[in-house]
Coordinates of N, CA, C and O in Angstrom, one line a residue:
X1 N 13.3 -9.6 6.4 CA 13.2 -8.7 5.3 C 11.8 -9.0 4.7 O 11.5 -10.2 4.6
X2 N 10.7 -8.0 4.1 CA 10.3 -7.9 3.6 C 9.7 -7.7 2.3 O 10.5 -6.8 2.0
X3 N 8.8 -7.9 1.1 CA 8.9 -7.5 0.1 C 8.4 -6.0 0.1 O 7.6 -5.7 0.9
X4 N 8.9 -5.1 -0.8 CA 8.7 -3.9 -1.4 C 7.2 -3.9 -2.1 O 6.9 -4.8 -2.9
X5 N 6.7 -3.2 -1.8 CA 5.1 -2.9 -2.4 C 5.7 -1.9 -4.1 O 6.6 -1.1 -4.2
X6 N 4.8 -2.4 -4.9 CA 4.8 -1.1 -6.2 C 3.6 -1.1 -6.8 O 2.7 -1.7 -6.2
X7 N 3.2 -0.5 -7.8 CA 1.9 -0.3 -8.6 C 1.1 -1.6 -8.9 O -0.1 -1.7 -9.2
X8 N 2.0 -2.6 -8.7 CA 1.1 -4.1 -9.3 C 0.7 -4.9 -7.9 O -0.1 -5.8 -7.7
X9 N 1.4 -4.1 -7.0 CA 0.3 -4.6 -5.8 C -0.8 -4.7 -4.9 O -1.2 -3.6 -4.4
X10 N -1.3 -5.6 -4.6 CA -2.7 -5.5 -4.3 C -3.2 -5.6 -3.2 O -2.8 -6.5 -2.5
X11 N -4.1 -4.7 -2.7 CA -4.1 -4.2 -1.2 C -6.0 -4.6 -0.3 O -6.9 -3.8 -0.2
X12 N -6.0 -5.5 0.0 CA -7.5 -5.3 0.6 C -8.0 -4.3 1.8 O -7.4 -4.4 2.9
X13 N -9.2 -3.4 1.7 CA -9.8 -3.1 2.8 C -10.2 -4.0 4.0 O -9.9 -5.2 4.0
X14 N -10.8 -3.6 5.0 CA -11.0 -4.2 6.2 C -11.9 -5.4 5.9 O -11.7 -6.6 6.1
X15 N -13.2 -4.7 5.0 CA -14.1 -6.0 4.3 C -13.7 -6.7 3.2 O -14.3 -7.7 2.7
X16 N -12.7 -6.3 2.7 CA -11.6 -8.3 2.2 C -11.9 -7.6 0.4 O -11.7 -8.4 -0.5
X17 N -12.3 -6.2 0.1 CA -12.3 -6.0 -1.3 C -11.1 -5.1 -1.9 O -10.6 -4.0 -1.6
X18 N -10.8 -6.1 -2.9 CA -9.1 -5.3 -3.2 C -9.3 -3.8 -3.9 O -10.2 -3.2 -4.6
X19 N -8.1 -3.5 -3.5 CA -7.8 -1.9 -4.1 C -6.3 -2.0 -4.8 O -5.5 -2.8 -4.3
X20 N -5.8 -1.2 -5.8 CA -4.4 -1.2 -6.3 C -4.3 1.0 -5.5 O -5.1 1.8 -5.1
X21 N -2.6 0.8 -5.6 CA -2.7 2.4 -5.3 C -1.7 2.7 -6.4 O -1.0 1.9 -7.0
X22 N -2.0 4.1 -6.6 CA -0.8 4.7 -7.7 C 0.3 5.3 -7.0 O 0.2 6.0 -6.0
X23 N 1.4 5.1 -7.6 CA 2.6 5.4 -7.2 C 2.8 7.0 -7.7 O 2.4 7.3 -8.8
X24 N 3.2 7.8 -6.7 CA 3.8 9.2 -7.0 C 5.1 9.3 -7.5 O 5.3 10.5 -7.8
X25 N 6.2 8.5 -7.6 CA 7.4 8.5 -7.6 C 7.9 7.7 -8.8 O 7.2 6.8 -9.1
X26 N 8.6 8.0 -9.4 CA 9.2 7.5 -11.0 C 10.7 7.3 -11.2 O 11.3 7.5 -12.3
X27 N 11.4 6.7 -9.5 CA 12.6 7.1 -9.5 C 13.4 5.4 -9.7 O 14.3 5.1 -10.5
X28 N 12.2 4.6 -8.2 CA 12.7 3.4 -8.6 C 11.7 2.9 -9.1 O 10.6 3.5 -9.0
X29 N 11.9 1.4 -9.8 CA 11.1 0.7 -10.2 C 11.5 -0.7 -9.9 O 12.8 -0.9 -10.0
X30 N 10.5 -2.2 -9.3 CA 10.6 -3.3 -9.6 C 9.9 -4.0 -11.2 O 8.8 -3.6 -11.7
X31 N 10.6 -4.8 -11.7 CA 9.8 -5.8 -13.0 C 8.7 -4.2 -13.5 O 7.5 -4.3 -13.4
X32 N 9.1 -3.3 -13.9 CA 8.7 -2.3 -14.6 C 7.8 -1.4 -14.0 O 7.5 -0.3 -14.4
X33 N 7.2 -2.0 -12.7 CA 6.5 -0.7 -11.6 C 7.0 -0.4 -10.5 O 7.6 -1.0 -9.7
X34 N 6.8 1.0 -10.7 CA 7.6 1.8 -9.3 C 7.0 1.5 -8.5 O 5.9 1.0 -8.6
X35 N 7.6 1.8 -7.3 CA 7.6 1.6 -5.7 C 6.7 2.5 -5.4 O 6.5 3.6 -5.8
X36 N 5.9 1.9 -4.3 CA 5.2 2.5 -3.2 C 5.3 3.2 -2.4 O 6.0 2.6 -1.6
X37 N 5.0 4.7 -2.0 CA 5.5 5.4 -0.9 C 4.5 5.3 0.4 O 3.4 4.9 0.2
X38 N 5.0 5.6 1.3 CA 4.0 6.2 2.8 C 2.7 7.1 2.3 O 1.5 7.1 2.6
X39 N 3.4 7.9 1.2 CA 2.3 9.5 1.3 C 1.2 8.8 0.0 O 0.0 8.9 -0.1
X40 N 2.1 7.9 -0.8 CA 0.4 7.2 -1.4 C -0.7 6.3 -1.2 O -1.9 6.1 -1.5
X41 N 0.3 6.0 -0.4 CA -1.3 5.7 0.6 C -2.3 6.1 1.1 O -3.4 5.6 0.9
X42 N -2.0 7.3 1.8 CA -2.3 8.3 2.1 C -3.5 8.7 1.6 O -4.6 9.0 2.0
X43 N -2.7 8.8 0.2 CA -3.8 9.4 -1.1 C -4.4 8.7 -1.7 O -5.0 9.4 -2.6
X44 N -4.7 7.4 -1.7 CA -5.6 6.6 -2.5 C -6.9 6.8 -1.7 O -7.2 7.2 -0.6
X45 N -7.6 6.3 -3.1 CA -9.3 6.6 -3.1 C -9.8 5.5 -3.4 O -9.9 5.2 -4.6
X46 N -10.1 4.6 -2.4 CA -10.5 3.1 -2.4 C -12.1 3.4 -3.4 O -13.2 4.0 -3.5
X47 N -11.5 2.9 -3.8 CA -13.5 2.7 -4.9 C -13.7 1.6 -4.9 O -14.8 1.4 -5.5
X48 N -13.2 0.7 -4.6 CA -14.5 -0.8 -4.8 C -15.1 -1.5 -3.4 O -15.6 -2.6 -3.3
X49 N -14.8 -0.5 -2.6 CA -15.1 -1.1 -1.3 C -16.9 -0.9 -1.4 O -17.3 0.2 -1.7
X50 N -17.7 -2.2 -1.0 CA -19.2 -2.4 -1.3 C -19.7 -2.3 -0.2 O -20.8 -2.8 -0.3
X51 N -19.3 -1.9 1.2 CA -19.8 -2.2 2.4 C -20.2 -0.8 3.1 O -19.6 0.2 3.0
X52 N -21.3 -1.0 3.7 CA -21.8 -0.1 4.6 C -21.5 0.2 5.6 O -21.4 -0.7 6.4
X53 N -21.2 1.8 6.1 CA -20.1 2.7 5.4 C -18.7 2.0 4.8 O -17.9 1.2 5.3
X54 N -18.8 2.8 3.4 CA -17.6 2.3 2.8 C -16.0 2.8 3.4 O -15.6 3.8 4.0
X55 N -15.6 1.4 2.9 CA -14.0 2.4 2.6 C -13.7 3.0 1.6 O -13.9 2.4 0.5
X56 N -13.2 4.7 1.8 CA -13.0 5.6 0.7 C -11.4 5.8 1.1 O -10.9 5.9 0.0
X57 N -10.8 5.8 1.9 CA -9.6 6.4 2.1 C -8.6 5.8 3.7 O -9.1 5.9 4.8
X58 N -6.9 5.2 3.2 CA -6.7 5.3 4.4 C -6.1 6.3 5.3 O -5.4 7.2 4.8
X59 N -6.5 6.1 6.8 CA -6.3 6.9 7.5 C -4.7 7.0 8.1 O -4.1 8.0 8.3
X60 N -4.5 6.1 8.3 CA -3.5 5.5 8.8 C -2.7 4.2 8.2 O -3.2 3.3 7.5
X61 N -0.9 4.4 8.8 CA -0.6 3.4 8.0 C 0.4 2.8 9.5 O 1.2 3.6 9.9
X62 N 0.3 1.8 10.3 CA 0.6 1.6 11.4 C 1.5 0.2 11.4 O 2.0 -0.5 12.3
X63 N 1.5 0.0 9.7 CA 2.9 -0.8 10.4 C 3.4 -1.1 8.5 O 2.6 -0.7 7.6
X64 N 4.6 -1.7 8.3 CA 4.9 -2.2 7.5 C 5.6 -1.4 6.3 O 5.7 -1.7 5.1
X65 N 6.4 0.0 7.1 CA 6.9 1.0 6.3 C 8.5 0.8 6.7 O 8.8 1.0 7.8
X66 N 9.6 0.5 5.7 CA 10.9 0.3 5.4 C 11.4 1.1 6.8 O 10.7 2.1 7.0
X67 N 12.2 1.0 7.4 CA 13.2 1.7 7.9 C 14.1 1.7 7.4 O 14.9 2.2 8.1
X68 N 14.5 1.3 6.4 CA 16.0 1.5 5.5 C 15.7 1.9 4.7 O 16.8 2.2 4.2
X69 N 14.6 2.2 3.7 CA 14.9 2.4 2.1 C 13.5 3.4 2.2 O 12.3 3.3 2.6
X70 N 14.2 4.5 1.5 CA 12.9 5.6 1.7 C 13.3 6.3 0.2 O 14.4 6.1 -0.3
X71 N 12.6 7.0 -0.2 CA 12.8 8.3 -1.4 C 12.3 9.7 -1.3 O 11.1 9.9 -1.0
X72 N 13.2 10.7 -1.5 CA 12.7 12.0 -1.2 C 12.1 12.2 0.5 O 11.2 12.8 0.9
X73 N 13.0 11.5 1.1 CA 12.4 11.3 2.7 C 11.1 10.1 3.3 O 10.9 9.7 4.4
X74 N 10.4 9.8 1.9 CA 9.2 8.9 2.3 C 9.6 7.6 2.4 O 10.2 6.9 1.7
X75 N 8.9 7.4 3.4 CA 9.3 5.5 3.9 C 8.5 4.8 2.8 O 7.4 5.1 2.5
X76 N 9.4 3.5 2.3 CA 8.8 3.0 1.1 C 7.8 1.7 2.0 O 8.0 1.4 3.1
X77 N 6.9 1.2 1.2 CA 5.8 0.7 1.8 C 6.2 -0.8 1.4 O 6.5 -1.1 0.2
X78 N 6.2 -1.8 2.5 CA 6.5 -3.1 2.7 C 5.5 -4.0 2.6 O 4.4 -3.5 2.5
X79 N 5.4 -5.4 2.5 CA 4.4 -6.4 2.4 C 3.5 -6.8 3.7 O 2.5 -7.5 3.9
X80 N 4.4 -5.9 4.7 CA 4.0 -6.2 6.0 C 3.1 -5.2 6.4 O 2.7 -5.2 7.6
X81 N 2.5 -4.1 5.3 CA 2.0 -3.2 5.5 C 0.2 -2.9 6.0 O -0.7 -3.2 5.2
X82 N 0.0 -2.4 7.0 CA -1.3 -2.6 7.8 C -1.7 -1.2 8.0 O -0.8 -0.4 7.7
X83 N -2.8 -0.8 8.4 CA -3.6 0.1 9.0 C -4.8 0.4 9.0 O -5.6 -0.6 8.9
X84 N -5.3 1.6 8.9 CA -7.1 2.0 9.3 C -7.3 2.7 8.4 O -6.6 3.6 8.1
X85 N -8.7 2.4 7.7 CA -9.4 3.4 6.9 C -10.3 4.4 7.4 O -10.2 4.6 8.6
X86 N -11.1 5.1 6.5 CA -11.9 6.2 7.2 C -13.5 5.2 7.7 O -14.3 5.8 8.4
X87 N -13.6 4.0 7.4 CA -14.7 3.1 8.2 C -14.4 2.2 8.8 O -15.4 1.7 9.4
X88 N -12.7 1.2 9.1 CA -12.2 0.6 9.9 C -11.0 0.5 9.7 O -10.5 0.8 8.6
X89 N -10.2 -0.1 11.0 CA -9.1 -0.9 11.3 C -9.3 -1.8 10.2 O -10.3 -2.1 9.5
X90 N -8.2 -2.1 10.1 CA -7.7 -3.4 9.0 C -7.2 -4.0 7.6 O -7.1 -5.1 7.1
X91 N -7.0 -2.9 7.1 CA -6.5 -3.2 5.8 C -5.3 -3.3 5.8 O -4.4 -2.8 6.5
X92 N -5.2 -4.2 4.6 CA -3.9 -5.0 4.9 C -3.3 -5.3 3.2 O -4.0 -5.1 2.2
X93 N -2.0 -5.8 3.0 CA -1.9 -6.6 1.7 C -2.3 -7.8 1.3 O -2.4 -8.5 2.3
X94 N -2.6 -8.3 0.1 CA -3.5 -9.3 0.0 C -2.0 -9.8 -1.6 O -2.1 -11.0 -2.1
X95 N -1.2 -9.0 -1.9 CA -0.2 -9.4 -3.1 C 1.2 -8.3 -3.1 O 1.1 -7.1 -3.2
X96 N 2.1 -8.9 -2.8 CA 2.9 -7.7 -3.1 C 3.6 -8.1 -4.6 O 4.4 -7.3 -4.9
X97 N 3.5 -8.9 -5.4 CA 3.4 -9.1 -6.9 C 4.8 -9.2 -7.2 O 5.2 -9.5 -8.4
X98 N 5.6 -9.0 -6.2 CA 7.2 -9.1 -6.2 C 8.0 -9.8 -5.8 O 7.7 -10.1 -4.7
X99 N 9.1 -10.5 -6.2 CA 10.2 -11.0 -5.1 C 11.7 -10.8 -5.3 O 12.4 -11.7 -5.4
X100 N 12.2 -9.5 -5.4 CA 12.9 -9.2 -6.0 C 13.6 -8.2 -5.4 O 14.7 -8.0 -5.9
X101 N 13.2 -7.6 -4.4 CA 13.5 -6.3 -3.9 C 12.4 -6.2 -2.9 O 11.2 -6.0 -2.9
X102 N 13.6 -6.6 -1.6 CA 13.2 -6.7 -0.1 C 13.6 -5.9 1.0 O 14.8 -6.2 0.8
X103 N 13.5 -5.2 1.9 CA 13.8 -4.1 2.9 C 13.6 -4.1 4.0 O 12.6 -4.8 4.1
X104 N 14.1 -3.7 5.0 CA 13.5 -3.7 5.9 C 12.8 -2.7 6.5 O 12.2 -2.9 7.6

């Protein structure tokens, strides 16, 4: 089992600079922040990445999405969660800020 990702968690790009993402969903919540979906990921806008070419956005989400616990059809997003931005492979979690609510 995994931890559950939500708004207080903290996500590094490929070059190791953190990003938070915002949650689209207001359905569940851990310790007062909601859960993370597949499609917000999606949509986040990495802004602190300092490297040439930056990361602005991921592309892909290639591993660490619940097979059991989803909302409105979207797989909720796990601690185990990895993939590629629009300037590399590799971003990863760096905090899932939780331990309380685990999935597979």
């Amino acid at each position: 089992m995994a931890a559950v990702l939500t708004a207080a968690s903290i996500l590094v790009c490929p070059h190791r600079f953190p990003f938070k993402v915002a949650p689209s969903q207001e359905l569940l919540a851990v310790d007062g922040e909601f859960v993370l979906l597949r499609s917000d990921l999606l949509k986040v806008k990495i802004e602190t990445c300092a490297n040439n070419p930056k990361c602005t956005n991921i592309t892909e989400v290639t591993a660490g999405l619940s097979t059991t616990l989803a909302i409105g059809g979207d797989q909720v997003v796990l601690d185990t969660a990895a993939g590629t931005t629009n300037a590399a492979p590799g971003w990863q979690v760096q905090l899932a800020a939780q331990d309380k609510l685990e999935a597979k």
